[in-house]
Short mmCIF file of C-alpha atoms in Angstrom, two decimals:
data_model
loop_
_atom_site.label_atom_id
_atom_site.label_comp_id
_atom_site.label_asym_id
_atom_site.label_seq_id
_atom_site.Cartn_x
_atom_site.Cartn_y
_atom_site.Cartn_z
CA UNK A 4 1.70 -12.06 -4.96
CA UNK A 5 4.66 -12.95 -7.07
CA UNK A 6 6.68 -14.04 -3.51
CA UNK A 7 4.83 -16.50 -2.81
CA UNK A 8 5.84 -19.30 -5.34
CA UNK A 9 9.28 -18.10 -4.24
CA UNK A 10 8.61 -18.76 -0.83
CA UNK A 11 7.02 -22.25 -2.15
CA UNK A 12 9.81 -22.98 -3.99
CA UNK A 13 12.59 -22.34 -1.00
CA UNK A 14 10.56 -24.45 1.40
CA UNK A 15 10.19 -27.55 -1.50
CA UNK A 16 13.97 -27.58 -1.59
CA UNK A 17 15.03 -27.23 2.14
CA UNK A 18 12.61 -30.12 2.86
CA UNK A 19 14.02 -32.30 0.40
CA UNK A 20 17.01 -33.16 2.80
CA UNK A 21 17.69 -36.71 4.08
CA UNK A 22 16.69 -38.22 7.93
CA UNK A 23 18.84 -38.77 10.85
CA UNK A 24 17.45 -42.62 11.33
CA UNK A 25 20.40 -45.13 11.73
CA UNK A 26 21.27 -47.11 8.87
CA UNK A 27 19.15 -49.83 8.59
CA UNK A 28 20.47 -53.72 8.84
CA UNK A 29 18.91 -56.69 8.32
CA UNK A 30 19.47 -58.53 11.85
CA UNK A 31 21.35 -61.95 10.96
CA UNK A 32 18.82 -64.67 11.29
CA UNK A 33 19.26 -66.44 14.56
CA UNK A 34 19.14 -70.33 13.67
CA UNK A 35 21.15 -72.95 12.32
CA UNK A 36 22.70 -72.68 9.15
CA UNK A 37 20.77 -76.15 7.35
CA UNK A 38 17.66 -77.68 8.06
CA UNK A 39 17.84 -80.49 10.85
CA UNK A 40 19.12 -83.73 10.60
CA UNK A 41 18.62 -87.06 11.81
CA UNK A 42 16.23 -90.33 11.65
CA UNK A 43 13.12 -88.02 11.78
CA UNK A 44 14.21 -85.97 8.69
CA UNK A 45 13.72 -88.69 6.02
CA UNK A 46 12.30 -86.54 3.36
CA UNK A 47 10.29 -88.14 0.31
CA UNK A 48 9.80 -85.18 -1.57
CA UNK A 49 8.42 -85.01 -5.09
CA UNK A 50 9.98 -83.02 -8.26
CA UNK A 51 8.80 -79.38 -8.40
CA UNK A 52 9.41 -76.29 -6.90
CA UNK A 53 7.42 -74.94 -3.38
CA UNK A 54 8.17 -71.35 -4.30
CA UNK A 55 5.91 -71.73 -7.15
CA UNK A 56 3.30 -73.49 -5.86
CA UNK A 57 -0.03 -71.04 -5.00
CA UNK A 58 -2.71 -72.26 -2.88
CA UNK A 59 -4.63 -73.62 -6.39
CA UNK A 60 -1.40 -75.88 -7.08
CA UNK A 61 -1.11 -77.50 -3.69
CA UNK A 62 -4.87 -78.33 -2.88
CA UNK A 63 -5.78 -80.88 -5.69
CA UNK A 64 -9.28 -81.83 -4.09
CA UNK A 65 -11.62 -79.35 -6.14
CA UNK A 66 -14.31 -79.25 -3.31
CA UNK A 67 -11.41 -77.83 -1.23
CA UNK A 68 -10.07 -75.58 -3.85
CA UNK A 69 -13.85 -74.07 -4.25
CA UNK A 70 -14.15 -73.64 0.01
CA UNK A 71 -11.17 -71.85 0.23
CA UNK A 72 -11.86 -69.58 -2.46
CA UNK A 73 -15.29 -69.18 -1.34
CA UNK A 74 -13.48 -68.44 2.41
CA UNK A 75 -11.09 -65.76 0.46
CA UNK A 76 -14.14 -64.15 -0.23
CA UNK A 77 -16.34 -64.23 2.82
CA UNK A 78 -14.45 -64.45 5.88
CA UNK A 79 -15.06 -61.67 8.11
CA UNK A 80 -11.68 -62.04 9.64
CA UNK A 81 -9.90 -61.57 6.50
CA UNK A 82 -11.71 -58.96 5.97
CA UNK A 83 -11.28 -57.08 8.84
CA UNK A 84 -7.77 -57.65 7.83
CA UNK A 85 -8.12 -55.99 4.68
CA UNK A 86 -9.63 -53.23 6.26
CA UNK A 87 -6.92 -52.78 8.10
CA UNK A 88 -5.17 -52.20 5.53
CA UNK A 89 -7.06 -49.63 4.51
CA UNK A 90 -7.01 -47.74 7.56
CA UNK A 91 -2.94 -47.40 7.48
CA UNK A 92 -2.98 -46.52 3.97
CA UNK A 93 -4.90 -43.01 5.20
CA UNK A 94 -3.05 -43.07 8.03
CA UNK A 95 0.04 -42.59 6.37
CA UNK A 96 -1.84 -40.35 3.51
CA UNK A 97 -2.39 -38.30 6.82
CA UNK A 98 1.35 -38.46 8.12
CA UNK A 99 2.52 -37.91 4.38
CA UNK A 100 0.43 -34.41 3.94
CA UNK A 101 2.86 -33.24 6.62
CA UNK A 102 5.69 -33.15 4.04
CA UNK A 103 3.95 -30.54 1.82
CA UNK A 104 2.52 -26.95 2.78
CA UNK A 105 -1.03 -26.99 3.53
CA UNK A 106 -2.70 -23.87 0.95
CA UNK A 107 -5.75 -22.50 2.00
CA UNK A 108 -7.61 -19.10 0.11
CA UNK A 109 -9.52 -17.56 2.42
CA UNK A 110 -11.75 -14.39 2.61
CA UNK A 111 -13.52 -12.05 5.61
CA UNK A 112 -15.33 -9.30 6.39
CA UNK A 113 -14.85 -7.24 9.19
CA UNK A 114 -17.77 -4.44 10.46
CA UNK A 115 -17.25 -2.46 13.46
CA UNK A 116 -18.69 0.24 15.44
CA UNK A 117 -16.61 2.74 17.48
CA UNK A 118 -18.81 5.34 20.46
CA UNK A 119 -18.30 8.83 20.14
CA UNK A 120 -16.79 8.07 23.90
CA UNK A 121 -13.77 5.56 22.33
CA UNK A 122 -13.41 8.10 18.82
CA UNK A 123 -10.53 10.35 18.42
CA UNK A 124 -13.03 13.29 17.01
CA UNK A 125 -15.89 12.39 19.51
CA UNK A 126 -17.95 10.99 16.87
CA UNK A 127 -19.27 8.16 16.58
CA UNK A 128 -17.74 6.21 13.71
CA UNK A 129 -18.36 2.50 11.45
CA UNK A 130 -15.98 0.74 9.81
CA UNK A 131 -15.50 -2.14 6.99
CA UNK A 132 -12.33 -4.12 5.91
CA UNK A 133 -12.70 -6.36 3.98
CA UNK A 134 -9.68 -9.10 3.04
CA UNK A 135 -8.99 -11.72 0.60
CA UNK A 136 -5.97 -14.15 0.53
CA UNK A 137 -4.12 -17.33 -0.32
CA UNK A 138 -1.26 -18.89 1.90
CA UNK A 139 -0.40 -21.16 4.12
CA UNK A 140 0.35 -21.11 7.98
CA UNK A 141 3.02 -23.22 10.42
CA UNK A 142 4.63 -25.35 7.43
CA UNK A 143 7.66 -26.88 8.73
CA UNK A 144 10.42 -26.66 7.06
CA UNK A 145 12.27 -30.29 7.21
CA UNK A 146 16.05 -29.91 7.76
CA UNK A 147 16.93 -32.87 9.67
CA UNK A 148 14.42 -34.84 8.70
CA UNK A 149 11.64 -34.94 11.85
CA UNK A 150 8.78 -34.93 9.23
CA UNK A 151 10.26 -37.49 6.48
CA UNK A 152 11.48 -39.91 9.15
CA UNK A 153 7.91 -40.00 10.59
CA UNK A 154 6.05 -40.60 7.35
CA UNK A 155 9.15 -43.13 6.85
CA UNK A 156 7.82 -44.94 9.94
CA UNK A 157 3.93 -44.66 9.00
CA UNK A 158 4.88 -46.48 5.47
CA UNK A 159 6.93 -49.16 6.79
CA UNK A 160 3.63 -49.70 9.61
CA UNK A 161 1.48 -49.53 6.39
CA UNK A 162 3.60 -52.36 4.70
CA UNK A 163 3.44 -54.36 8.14
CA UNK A 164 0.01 -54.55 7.97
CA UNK A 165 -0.22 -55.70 4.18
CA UNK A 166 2.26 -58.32 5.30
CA UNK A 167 -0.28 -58.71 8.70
CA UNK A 168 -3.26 -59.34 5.87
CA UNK A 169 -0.86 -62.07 3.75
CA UNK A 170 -0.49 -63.76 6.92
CA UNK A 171 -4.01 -63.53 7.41
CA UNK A 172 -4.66 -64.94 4.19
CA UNK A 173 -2.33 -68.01 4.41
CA UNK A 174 -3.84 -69.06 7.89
CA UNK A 175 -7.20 -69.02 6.80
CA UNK A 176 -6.16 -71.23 4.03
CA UNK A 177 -4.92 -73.62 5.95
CA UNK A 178 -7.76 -73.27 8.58
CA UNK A 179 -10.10 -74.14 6.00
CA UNK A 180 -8.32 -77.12 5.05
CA UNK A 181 -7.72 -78.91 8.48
CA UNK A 182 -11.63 -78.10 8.96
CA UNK A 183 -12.08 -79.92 5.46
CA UNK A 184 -10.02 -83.09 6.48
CA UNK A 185 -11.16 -82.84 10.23
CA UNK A 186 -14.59 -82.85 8.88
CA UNK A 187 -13.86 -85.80 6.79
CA UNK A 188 -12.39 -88.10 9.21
CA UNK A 189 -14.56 -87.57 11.42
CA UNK A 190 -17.38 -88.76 8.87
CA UNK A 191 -14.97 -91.43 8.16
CA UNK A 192 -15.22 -92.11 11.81
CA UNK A 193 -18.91 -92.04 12.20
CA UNK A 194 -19.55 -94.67 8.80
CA UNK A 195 -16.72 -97.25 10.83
CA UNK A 196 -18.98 -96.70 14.36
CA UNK A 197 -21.90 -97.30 11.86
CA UNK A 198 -20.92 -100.18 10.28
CA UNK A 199 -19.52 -101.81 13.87
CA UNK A 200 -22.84 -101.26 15.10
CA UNK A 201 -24.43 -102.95 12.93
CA UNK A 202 -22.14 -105.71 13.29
CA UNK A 203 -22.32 -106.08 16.57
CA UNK A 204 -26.35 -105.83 16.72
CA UNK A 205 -25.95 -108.91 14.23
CA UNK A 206 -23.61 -110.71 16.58
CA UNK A 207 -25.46 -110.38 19.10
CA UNK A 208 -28.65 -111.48 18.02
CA UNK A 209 -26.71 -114.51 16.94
CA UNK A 210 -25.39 -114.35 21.05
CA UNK A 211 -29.11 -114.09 21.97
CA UNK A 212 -30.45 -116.89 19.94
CA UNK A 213 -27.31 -118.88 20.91
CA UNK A 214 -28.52 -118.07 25.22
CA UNK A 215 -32.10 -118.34 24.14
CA UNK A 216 -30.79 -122.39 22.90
CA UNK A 217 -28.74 -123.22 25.81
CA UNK A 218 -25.24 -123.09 24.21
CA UNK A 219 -23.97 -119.65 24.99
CA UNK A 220 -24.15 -118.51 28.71
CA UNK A 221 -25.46 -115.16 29.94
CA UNK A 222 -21.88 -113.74 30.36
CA UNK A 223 -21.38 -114.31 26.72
CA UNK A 224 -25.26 -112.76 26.02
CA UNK A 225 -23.71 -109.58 28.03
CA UNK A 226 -20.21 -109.12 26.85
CA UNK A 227 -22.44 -109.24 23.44
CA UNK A 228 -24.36 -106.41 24.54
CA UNK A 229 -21.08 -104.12 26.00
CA UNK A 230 -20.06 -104.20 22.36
CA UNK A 231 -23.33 -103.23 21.03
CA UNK A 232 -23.70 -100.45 23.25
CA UNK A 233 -20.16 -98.86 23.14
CA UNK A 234 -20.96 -98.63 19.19
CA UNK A 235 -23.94 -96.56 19.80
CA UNK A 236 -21.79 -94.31 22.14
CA UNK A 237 -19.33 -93.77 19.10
CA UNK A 238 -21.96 -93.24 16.72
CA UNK A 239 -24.05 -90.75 19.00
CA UNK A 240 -20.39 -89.05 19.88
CA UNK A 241 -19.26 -88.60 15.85
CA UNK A 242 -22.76 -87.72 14.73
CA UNK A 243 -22.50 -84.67 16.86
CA UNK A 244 -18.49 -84.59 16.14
CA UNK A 245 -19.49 -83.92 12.32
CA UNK A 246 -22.33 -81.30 12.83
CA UNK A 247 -19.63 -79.38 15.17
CA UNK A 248 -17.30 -79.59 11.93
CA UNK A 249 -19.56 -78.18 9.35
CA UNK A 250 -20.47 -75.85 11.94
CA UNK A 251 -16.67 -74.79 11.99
CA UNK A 252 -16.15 -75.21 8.23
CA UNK A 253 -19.31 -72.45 7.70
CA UNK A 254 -18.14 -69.88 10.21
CA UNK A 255 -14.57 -70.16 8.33
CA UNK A 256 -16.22 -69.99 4.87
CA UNK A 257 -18.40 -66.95 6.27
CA UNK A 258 -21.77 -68.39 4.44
CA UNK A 259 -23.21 -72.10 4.45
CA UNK A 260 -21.34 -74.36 2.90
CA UNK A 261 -23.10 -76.52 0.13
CA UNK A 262 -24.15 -79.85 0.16
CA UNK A 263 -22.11 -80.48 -2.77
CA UNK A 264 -18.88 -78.88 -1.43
CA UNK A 265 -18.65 -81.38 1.43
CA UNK A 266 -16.07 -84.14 1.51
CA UNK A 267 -16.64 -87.65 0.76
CA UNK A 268 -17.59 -90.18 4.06
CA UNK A 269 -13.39 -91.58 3.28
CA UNK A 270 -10.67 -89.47 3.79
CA UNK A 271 -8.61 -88.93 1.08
CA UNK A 272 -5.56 -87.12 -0.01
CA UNK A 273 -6.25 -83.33 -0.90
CA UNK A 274 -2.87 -81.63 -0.96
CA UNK A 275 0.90 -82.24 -3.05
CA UNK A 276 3.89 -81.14 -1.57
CA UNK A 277 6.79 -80.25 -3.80
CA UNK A 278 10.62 -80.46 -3.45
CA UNK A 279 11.82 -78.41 -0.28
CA UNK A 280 14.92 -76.47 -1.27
CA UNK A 281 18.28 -76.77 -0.13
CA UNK A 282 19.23 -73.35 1.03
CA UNK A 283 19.95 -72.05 4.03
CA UNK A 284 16.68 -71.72 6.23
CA UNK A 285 17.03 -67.72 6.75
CA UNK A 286 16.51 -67.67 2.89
CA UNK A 287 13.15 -69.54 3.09
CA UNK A 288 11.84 -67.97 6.38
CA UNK A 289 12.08 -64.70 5.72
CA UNK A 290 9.86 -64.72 2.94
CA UNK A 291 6.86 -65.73 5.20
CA UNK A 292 4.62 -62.84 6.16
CA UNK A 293 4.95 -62.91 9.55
CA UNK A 294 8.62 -62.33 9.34
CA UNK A 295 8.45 -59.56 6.64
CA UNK A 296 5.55 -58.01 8.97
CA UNK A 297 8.33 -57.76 12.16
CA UNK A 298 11.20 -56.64 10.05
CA UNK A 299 8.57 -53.53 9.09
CA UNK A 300 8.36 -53.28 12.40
CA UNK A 301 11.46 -52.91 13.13
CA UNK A 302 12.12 -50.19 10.47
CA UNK A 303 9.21 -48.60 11.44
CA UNK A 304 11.35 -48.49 14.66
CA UNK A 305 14.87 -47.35 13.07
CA UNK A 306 12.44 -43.91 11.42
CA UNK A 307 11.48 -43.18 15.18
CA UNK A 308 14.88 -42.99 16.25
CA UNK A 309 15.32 -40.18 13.25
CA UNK A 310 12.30 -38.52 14.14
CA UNK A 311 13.90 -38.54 17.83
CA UNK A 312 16.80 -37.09 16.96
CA UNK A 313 15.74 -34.73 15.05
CA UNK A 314 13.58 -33.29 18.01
CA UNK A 315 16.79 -31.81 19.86
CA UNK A 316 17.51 -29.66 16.95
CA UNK A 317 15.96 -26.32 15.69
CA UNK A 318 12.39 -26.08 14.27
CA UNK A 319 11.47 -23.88 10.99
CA UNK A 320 8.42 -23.28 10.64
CA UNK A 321 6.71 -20.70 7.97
CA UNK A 322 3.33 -18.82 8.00
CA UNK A 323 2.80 -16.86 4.64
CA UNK A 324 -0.20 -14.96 3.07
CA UNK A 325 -0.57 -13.12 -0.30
CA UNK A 326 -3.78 -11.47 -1.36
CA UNK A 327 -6.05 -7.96 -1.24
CA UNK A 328 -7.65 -5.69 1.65
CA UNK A 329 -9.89 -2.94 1.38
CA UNK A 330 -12.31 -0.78 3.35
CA UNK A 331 -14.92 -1.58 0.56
CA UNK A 332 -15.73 -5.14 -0.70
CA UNK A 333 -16.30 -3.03 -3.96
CA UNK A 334 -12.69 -1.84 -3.95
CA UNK A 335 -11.25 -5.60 -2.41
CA UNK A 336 -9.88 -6.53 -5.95
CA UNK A 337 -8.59 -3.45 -7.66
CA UNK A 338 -5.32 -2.05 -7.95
CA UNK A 339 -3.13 -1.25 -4.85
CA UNK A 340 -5.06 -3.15 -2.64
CA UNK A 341 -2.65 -6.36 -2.32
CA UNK A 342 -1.42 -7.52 0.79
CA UNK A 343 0.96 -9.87 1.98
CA UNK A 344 2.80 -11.20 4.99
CA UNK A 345 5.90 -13.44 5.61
CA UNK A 346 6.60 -15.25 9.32
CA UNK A 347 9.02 -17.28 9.93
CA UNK A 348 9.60 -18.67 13.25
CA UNK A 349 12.35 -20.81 14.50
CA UNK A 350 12.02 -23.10 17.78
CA UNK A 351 15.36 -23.87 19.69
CA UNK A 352 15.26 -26.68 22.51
CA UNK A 353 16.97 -25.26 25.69
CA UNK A 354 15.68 -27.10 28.41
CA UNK A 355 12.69 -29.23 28.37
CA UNK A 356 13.86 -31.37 31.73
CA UNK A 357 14.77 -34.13 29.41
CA UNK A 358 11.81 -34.82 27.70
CA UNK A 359 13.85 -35.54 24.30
CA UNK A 360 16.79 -37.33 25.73
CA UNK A 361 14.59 -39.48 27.30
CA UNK A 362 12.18 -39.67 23.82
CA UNK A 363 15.20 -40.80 22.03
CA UNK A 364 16.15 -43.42 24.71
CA UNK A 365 12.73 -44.74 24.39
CA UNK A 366 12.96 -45.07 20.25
CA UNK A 367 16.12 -46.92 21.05
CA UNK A 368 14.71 -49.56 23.02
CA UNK A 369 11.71 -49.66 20.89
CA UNK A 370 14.15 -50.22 18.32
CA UNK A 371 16.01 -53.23 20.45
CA UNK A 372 12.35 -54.64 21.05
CA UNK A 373 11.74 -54.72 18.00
CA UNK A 374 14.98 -56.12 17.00
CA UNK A 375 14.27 -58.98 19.20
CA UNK A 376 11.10 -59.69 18.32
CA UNK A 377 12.08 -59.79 14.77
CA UNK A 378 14.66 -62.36 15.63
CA UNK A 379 11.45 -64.33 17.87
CA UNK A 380 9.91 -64.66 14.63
CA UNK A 381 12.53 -66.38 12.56
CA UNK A 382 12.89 -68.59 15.74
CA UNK A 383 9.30 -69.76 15.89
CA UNK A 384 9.29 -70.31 12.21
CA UNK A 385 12.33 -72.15 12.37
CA UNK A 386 10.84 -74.48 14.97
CA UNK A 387 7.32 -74.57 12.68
CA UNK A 388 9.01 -75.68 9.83
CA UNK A 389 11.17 -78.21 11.65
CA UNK A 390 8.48 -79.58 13.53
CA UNK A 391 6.67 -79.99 10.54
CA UNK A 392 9.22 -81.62 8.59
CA UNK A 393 9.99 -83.90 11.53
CA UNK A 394 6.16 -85.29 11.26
CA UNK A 395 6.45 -85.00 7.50
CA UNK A 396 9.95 -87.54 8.31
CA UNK A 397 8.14 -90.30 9.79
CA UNK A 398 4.41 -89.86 9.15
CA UNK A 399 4.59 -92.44 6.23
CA UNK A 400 6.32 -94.92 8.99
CA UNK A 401 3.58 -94.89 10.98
CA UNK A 402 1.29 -95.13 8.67
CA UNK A 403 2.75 -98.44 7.15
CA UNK A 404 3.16 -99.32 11.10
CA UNK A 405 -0.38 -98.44 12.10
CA UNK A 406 -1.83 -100.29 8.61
CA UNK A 407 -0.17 -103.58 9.42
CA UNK A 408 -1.12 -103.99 12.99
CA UNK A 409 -4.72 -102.77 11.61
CA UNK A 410 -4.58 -105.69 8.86
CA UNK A 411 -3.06 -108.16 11.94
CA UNK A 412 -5.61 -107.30 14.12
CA UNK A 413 -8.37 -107.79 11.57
CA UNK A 414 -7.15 -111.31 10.69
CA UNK A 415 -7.09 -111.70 15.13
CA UNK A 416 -10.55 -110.88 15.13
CA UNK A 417 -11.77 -113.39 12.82
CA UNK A 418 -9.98 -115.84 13.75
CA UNK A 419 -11.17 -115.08 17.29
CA UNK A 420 -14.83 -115.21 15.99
CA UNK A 421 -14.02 -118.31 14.16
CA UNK A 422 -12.73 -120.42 17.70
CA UNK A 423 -15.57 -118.54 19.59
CA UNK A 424 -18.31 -120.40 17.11
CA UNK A 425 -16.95 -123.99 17.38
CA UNK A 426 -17.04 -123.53 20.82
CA UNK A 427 -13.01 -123.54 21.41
CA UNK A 428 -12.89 -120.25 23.15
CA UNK A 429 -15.10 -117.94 24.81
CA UNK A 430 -16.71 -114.46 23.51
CA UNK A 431 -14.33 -112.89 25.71
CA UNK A 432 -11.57 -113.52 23.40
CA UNK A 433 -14.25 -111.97 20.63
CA UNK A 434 -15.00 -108.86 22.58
CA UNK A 435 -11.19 -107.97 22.78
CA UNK A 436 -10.16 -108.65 19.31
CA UNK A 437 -12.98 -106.93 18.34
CA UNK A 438 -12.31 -103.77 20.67
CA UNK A 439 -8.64 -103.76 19.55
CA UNK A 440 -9.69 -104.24 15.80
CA UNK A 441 -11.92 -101.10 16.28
CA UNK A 442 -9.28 -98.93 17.94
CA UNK A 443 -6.31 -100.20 15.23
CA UNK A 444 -9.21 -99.12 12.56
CA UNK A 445 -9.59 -95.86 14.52
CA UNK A 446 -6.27 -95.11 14.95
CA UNK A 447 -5.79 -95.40 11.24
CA UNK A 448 -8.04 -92.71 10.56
CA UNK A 449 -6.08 -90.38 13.19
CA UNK A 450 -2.38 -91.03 11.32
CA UNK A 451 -3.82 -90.49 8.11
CA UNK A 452 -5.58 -87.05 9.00
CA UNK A 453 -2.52 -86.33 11.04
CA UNK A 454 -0.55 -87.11 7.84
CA UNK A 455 -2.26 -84.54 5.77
CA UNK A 456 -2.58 -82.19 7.98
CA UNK A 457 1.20 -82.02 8.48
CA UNK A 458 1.53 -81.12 4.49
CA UNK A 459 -1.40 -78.54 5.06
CA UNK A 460 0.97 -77.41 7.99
CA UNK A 461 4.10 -77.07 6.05
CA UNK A 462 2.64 -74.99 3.51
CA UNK A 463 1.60 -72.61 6.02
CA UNK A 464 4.88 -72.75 7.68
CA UNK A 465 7.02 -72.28 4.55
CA UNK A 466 4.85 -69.38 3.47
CA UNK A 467 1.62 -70.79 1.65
CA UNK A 468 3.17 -70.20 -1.83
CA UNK A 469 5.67 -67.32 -1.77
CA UNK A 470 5.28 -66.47 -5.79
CA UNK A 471 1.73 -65.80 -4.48
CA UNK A 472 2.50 -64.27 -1.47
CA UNK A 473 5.21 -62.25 -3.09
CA UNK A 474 2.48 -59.46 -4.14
CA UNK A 475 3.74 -55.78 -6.14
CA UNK A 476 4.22 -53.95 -3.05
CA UNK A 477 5.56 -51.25 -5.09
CA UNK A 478 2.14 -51.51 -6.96
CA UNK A 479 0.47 -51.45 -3.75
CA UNK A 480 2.46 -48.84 -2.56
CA UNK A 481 0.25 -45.41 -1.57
CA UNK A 482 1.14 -42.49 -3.54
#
């Protein structure tokens, strides 16, 4: 009995030793040193710092601020996500048992009869054994690491899927928002078809009564009516526009969505972006989620090749057993009845037709994938962020541009109106200043959604707030 916390003890401090895994290095991010330049880059940014800002700091509209959080708490998606999480957190509880000895006490009771035919006296004879133990069986002792690279590799997969549920997390806030803004330009949209319906069911009337008198023709009477009619169109087309939005905005949120909580019929500014920093890009990107989740990828990938190596050397494993045997279960515990039993066994690859050469060659180039995909990442967010900034650059151009030619074409149309009713012109010059009033009023809406979406877009592609992102990981960490 007393060898076995010896035997413990040896196999604690053999396994202790390091892994054969290649030192890991942080690929060197694959973009340009500095954000772009150029005419599309003119940045108005405001004083503060982005790292700092959470998801409660960027989102002033308090509607939006209660959606989200009432998304955070009821997606499904999310928390599927989560549960994911939970899944590689036993998974690697699983691969990190394999590190420690598995103890087991176990007990049995053995009858058996032998015919006088079988007995060495030619009688017939019954026996009992009866056995109690503790041990452990097929512990592997870790030399060169096999064991600790693989639960190396199961952590860093654990940590890629917190990072997979942070990335999660960010898109759904921002999914939430664009279905808040869609939601309210598109009621935007519906009250302008509203209201042009109703003026152009008063115009023509006024058409109609002008026919019905002699001084407008029928043409007039019908180009009247075109205008009338396209109005319902838009209103019939937005009113079902907006019920497909809360539709989206509910199956986001993951419950209905309270009357309250909607946005107001005018779009209106619901997010602040702060002063983008200076540094170089690779310092920004590869705080966002999606990058951290590849680079634990790729050391996931780096353990393998450990574990891989480690296959083409010799295997310890130990089998030991302490404990008491007796004929009678009366006897099982008293003195010299113990028992115990020591097996070591060692495993040598000789030839295994190159199973483990080719094993390794296959962590390697899981390895390179991974290194390449990890690379992809900081590409794509690269592009994200630059494509964002490039709309963030010139955004506020074309919204002065799109606001003048709306104001211009306003002050067309009723001036148009204004000839058309002392005769000068005819209503066709009415009908198009009105159609290209409408679309300038329309296309209004459309740069200013497009304008804050593109700040909901570069918090998402910056990282959604990395002092909230940044999360204890070592807190999180499994034991």
């Amino acid at each position: 009995m007393r060898r076995t916390p010896m035997i413990l003890a040896l196999a604690a401090a053999l396994a202790g030793c390091g892994t054969m895994a290649p030192d890991y290095q942080r690929p060197a991010a694959p973009v340009e040193a500095s954000w772009p330049q150029g005419d599309a880059y003119a940045l108005h940014p405001t004083a503060g710092d982005p790292s700092a800002l959470g998801w409660r700091d960027f989102f002033v509209d308090q509607r939006l601020q209660q959606l989200i959080g009432l998304a955070l708490e009821n997606n499904r998606d999310l928390r599927v996500a989560m549960l994911n999480i939970e899944r590689a957190r036993a998974t690697y509880q699983i691969q990190r048992a394999d590190l420690f000895p598995a103890i087991d006490a176990s007990g049995s009771g053995t009858h058996q009869r032998t015919p006088s035919r079988m007995s060495p006296n030619g009688n017939a004879a019954v026996t009992h054994e009866y056995a109690a133990g503790i041990g452990f069986a097929s512990y592997e002792l870790d030399l060169f690491g096999r064991v600790r690279s693989l639960n190396d590799a199961a952590l860093e997969r654990f940590f890629a899927t917190e990072e997979a549920q942070r990335s999660a997390r960010i898109s759904l806030v921002a999914e939430v928002a664009n279905a808040y803004l869609q939601l309210a330009a598109d009621q935007e949209r519906l009250a302008l078809a509203e209201d042009t319906l109703t003026s152009q069911r008063a115009s023509y009337e006024l058409t109609r009564r002008s026919f019905e008198a002699g001084v407008a023709s029928e043409l007039d009477l019908r180009q009247a009516q075109t205008s009338v009619d396209s109005a319902r169109v838009d209103v019939a087309r937005f009113t079902g526009q907006v019920a497909q939005d809360r539709n989206a905005l509910t199956l986001l949120i993951g419950a209905a969505v309270p009357d309250e909580l909607l946005p107001e019929r005018t779009l209106t500014p619901v997010a602040v972006l702060a002063e983008l920093p200076e540094g170089l890009p690779s310092e920004v990107l590869v705080r966002r989620p999606d990058v951290l989740q590849a680079e634990r990828t790729l050391r996931a990938a780096n353990a393998d090749i450990g574990a891989a190596r480690a296959a083409f050397f010799p295997r310890i494993s130990l089998t030991a057993s302490a404990g008491s045997a007796s004929n009678e279960l009366s006897q099982l515990f008293k003195s010299g009845s113990g028992t115990w039993s020591f097996i070591p066994q060692i495993t040598l690859p000789i030839f295994d037709g190159g199973r483990n050469r080719a094993g390794l060659d296959a962590a390697k180039v899981d390895r390179d994938i991974a290194v390449a995909q990890y690379e992809k990442s900081i590409q794509s967010a690269f592009r994200e962020v630059a494509d964002a900034l490039a709309a963030y650059g010139t955004l506020d151009q074309q919204l002065a541009a799109q606001q003048s030619l709306t104001d211009a074409t306003g002050i067309s149309y009723k001036l148009a109106d204004a000839r058309f009713r002392k005769g000068v012109d005819s209503y066709l010059a009415v009908l198009d200043s009105q159609r290209a009033l409408y679309g300038a009023q329309q296309s209004l809406i459309d740069v200013r959604l497009a304008r804050e979406a593109n700040l909901v877009t570069l918090y998402k592609a910056l990282g959604g707030g990395w002092q909230e992102r940044v999360a204890a990981v070592a807190a999180s960490q499994p034991g």
